[in-house]
Short mmCIF file of C-alpha atoms in Angstrom, two decimals:
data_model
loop_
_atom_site.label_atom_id
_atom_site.label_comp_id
_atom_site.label_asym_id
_atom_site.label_seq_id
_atom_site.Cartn_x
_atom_site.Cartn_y
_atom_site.Cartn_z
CA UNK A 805 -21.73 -13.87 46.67
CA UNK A 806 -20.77 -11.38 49.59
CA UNK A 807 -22.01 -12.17 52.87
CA UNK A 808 -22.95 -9.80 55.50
CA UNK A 809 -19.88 -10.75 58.05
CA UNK A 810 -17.41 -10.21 55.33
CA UNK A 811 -18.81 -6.51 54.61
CA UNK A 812 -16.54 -3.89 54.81
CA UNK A 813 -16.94 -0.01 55.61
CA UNK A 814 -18.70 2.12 52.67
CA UNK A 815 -17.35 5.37 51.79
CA UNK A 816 -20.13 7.18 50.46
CA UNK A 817 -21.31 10.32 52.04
CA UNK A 818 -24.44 10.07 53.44
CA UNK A 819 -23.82 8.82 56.99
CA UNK A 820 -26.17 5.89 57.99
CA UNK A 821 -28.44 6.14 60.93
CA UNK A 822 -26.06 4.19 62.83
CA UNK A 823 -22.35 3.93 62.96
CA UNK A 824 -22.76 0.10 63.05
CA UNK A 825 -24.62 -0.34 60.05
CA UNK A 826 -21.94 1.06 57.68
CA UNK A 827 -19.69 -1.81 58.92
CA UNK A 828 -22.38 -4.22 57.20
CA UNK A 829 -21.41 -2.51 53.67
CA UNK A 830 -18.51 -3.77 51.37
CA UNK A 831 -17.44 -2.33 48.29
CA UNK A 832 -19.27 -3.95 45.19
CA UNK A 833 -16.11 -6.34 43.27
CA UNK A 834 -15.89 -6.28 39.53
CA UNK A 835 -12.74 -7.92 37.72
CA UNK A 836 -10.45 -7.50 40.89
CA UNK A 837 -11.53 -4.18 41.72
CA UNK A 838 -13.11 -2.69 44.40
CA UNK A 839 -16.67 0.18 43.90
CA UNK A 840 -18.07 1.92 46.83
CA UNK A 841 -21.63 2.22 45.22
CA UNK A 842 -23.51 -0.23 43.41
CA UNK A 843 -25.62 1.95 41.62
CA UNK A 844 -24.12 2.31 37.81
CA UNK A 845 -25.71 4.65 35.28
CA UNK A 846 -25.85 5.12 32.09
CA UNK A 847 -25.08 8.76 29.88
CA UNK A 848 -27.50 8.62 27.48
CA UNK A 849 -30.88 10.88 26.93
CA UNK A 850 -29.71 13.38 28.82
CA UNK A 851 -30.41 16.99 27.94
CA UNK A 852 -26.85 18.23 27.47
CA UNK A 853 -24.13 17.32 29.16
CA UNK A 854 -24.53 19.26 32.58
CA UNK A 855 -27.08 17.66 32.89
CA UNK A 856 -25.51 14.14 32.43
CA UNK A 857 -22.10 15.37 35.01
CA UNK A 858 -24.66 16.69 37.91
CA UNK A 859 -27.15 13.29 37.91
CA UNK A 860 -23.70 11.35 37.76
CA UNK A 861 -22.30 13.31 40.97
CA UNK A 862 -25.78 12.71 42.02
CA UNK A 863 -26.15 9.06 42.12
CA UNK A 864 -22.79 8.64 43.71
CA UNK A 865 -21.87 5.95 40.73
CA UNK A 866 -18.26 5.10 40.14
CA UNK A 867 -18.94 3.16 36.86
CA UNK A 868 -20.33 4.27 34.02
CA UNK A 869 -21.33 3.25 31.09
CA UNK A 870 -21.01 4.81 26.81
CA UNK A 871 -22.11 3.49 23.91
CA UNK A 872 -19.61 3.22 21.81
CA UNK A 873 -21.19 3.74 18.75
CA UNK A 874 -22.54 6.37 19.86
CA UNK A 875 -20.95 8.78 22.76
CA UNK A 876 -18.84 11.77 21.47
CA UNK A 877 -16.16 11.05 23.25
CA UNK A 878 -14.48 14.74 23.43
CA UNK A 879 -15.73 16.02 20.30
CA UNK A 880 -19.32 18.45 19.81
CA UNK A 881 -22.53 16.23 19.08
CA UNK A 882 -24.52 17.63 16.83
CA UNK A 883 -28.75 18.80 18.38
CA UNK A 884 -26.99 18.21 22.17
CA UNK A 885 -26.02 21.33 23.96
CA UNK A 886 -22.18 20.71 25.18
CA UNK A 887 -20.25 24.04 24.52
CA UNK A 888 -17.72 21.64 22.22
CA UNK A 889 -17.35 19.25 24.94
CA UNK A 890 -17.33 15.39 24.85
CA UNK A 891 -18.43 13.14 27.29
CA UNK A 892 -14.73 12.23 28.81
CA UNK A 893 -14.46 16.26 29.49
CA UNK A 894 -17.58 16.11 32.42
CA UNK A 895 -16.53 12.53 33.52
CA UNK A 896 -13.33 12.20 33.77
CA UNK A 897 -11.36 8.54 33.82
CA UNK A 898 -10.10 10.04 36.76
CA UNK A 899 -12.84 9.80 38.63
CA UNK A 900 -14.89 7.26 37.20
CA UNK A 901 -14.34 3.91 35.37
CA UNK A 902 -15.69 3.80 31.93
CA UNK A 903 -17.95 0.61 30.83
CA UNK A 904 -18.10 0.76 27.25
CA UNK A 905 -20.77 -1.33 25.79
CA UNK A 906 -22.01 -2.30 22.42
CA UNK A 907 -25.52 -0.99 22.30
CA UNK A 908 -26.85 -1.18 19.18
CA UNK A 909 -25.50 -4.63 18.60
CA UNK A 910 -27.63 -7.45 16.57
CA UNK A 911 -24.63 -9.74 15.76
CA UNK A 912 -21.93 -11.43 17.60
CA UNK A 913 -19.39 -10.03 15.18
CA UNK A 914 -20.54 -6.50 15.21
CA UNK A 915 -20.37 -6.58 19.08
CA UNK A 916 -16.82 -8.47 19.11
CA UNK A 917 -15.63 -5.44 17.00
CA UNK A 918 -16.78 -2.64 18.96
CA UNK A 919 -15.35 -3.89 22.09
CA UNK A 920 -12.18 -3.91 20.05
CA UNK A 921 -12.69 -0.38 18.97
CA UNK A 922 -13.26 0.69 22.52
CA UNK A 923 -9.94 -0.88 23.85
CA UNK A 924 -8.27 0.99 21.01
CA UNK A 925 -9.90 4.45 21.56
CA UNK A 926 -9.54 4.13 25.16
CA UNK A 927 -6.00 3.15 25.40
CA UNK A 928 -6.27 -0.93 26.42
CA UNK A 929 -9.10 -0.42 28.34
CA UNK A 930 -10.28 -4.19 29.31
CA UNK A 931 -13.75 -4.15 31.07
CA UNK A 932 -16.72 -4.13 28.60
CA UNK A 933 -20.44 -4.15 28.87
CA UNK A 934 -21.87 -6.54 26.19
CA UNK A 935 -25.43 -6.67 25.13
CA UNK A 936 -26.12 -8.25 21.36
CA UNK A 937 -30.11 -7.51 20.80
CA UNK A 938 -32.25 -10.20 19.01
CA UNK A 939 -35.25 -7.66 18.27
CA UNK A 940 -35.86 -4.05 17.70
CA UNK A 941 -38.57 -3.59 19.36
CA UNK A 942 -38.42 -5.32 22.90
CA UNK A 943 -34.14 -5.14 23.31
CA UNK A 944 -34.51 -8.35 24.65
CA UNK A 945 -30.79 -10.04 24.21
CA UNK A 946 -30.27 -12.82 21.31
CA UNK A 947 -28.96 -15.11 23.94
CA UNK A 948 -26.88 -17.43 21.56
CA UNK A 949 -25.36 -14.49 19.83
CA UNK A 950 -24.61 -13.27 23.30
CA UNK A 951 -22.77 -16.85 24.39
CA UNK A 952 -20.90 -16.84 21.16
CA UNK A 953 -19.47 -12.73 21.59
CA UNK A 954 -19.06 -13.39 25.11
CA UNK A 955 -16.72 -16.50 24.77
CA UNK A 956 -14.92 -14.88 21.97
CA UNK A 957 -13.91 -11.27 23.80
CA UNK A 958 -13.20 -13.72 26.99
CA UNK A 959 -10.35 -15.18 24.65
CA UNK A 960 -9.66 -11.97 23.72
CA UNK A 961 -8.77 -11.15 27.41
CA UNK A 962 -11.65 -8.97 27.78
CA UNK A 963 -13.48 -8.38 31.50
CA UNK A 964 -17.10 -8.88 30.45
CA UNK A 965 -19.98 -7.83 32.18
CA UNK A 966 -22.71 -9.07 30.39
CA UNK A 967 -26.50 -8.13 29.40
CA UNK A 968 -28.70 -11.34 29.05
CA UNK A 969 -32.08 -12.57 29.90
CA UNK A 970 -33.49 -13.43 33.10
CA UNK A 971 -32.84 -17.20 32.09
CA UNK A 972 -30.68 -18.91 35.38
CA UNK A 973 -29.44 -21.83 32.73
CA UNK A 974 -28.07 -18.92 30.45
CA UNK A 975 -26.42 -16.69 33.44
CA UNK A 976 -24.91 -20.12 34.52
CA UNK A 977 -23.28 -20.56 31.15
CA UNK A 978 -22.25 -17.24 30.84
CA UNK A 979 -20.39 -17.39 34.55
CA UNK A 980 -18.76 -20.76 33.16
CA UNK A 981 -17.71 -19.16 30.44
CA UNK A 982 -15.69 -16.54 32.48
CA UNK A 983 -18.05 -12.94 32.42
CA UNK A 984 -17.02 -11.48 35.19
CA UNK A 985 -20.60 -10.40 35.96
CA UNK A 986 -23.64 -11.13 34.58
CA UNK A 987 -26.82 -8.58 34.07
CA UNK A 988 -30.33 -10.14 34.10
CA UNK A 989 -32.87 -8.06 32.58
CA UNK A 990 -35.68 -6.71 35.01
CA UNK A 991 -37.80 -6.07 32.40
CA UNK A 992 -37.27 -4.84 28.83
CA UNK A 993 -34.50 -1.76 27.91
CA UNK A 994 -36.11 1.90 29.02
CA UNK A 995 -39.73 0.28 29.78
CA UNK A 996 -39.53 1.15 32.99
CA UNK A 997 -41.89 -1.97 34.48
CA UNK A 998 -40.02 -2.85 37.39
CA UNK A 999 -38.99 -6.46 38.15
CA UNK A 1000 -41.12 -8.75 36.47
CA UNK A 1001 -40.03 -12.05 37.47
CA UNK A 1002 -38.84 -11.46 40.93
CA UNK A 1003 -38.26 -15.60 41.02
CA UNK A 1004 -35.67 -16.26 37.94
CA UNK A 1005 -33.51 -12.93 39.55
CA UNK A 1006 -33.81 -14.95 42.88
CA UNK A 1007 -32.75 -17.93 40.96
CA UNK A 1008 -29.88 -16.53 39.65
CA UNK A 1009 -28.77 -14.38 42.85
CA UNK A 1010 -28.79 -17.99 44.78
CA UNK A 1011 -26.12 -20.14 42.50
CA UNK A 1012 -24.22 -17.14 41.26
CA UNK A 1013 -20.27 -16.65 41.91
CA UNK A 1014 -19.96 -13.50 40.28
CA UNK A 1015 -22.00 -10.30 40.76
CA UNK A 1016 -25.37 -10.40 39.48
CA UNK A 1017 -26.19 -7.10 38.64
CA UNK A 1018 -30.37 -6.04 37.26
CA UNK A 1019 -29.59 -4.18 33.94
CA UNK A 1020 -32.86 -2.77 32.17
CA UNK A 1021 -36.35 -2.39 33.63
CA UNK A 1022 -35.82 0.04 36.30
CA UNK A 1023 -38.57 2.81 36.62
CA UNK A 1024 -38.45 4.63 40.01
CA UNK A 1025 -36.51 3.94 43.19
CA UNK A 1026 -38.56 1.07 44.79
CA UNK A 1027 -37.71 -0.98 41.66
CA UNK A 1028 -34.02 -0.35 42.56
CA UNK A 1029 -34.38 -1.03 45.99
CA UNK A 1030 -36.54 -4.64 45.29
CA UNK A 1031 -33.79 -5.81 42.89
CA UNK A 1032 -31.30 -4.82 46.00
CA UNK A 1033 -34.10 -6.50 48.33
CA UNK A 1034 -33.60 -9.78 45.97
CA UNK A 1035 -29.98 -10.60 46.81
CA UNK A 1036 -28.51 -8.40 43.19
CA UNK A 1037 -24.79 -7.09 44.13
CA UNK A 1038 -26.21 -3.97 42.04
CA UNK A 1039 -28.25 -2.10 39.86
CA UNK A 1040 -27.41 -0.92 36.65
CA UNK A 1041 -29.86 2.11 34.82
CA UNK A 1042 -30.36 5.08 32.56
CA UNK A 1043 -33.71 6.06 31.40
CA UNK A 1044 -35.50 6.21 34.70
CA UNK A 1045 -32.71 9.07 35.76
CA UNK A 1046 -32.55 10.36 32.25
CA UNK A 1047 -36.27 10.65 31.84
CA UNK A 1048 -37.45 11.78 35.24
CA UNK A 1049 -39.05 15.04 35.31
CA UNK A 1050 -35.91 16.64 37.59
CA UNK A 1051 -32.80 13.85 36.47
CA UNK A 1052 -30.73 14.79 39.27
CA UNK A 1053 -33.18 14.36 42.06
CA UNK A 1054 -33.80 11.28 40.70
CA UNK A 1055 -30.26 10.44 40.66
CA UNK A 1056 -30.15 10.82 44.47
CA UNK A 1057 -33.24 8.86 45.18
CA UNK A 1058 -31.18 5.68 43.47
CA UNK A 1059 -28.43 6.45 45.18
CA UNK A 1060 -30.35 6.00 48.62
CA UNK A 1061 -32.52 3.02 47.03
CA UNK A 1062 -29.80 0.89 46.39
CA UNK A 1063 -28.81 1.21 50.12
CA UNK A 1064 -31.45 0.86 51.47
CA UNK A 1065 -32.39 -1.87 49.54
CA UNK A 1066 -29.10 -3.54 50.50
CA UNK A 1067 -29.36 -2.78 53.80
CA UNK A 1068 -32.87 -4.44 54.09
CA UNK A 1069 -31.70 -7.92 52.26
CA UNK A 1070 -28.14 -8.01 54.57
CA UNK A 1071 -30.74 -7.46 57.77
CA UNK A 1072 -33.32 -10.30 56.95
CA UNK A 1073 -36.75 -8.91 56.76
CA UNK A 1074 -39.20 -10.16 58.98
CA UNK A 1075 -41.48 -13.58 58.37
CA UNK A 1076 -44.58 -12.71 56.30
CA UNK A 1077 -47.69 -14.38 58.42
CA UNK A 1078 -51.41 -14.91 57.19
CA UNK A 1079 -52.55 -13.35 60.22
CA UNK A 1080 -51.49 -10.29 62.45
CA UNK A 1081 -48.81 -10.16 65.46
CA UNK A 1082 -49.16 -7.95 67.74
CA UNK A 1083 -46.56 -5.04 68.01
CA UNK A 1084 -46.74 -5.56 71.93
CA UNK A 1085 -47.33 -8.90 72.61
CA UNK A 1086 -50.05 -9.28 75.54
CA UNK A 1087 -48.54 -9.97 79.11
CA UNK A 1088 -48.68 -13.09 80.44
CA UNK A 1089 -51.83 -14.01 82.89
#
């Protein structure tokens, strides 16, 4: 995990309070490379696709994720508003890096071969975002599935960030068996409760080599910014943007959450006491 001395400048463009405190904020590092924000989002549920481009610009995210099974990639969808468009036309690989995932997934095979499908369509492309569901209704992950997909697309010499519970034996495993990051649920897909178990995220933060990053459970910008709070090397969302009354604005709030949020856990928040301290301690008599 990144320490606070080892932090390097940030580039994003809202300017901190003070010039020192950007020197406290290194780039998030996934498979060897190096993101300025650790805020990713998702593109699904948006309105159209405008919609989708300007909360992307607005959260300041570098990564982002598609479902493969899902995301027209530069083709019309039909009921979405996109003027022919495809996703790849309003976020371009130029800009950002793609995380293809396999939502949708219920076996380890079917989640193998869409990762395989997305390295094809997108021309060798390596890091994946794999999530194999055990239940239709909550979206929590079937954890064995997961271990078995994961271990196969790591032989495959896939970069695999990984969806899974908020179980610290199972993130363990799933570090050993070479995930380049691993994604503890906050609380189930699109529910929007906030961190639930604030304890096994802890848990997993502590004894983690590899970024820990909350996928799932995110409703509003404190929730962010707790996760951040926690020790998490990022936040990963989508329906909390998506479904906000104004998406965009929403966007932005993450964006600053996740800072702040950072900021607050590199800076040590104060001691919580049973009983009140004084803001200006009496003088001595």
């Amino acid at each position: 995990m990144t320490t606070a001395s080892a932090e390097a400048p940030a580039t994003r463009t809202a300017a901190p309070a003070h010039p020192g405190v950007a020197m406290k904020l290194a780039p998030l590092r996934v498979a060897g490379r190096d993101f300025s924000s650790r805020l990713l989002v998702g593109t699904g549920k948006y309105k159209d696709l405008d919609e989708t481009r300007r909360a992307v610009e607005a959260s300041g995210a570098q990564i982002v994720t598609l479902a493969i099974r899902r995301t027209p990639f530069f083709q019309r969808e039909a009921g979405v508003r996109n003027d022919g468009a495809g996703l790849l036309d309003v976020l371009p690989t130029s800009r950002y890096t793609l995380l293809p995932n396999t939502a949708g997934c219920y076996t380890a095979e079917d989640a193998v071969r869409t990762c395989r499908l997305a390295r094809e369509l997108l021309d060798g492309h390596k890091l994946v975002k794999l999530e194999v569901l055990g239940d239709a209704k909550t979206l929590f992950p079937d954890v064995s599935a997961t271990l078995v997909a994961a271990e196969q697309l790591v032989r495959d010499g896939f970069d695999v960030m990984v969806y899974t519970s908020d179980d610290p034996i199972i993130a363990r495993r799933l570090e050993e068996i070479g995930c380049v990051a691993v994604m503890p649920l906050a609380a189930p897909i699109g529910s929007g409760l906030g961190i639930q178990n604030r304890y096994n995220i802890m848990e997993i933060v502590e004894n983690a080599k590899v970024p820990v990053i909350v996928d799932a459970g995110v409703g509003t910008a404190s929730d962010a910014s707790i996760a951040m709070e926690l020790g998490c090397d990022g936040v990963l969302m989508n329906t909390a943007i998506a479904e906000a009354r104004d998406p965009v604005l929403m966007a932005s709030a993450m964006h600053h959450a996740v800072i702040a949020g950072r900021e607050a856990f590199l800076a040590g928040r104060m001691p919580r006491r049973r009983y009140a301290s004084p803001s200006s301690p009496p003088a001595d008599r």
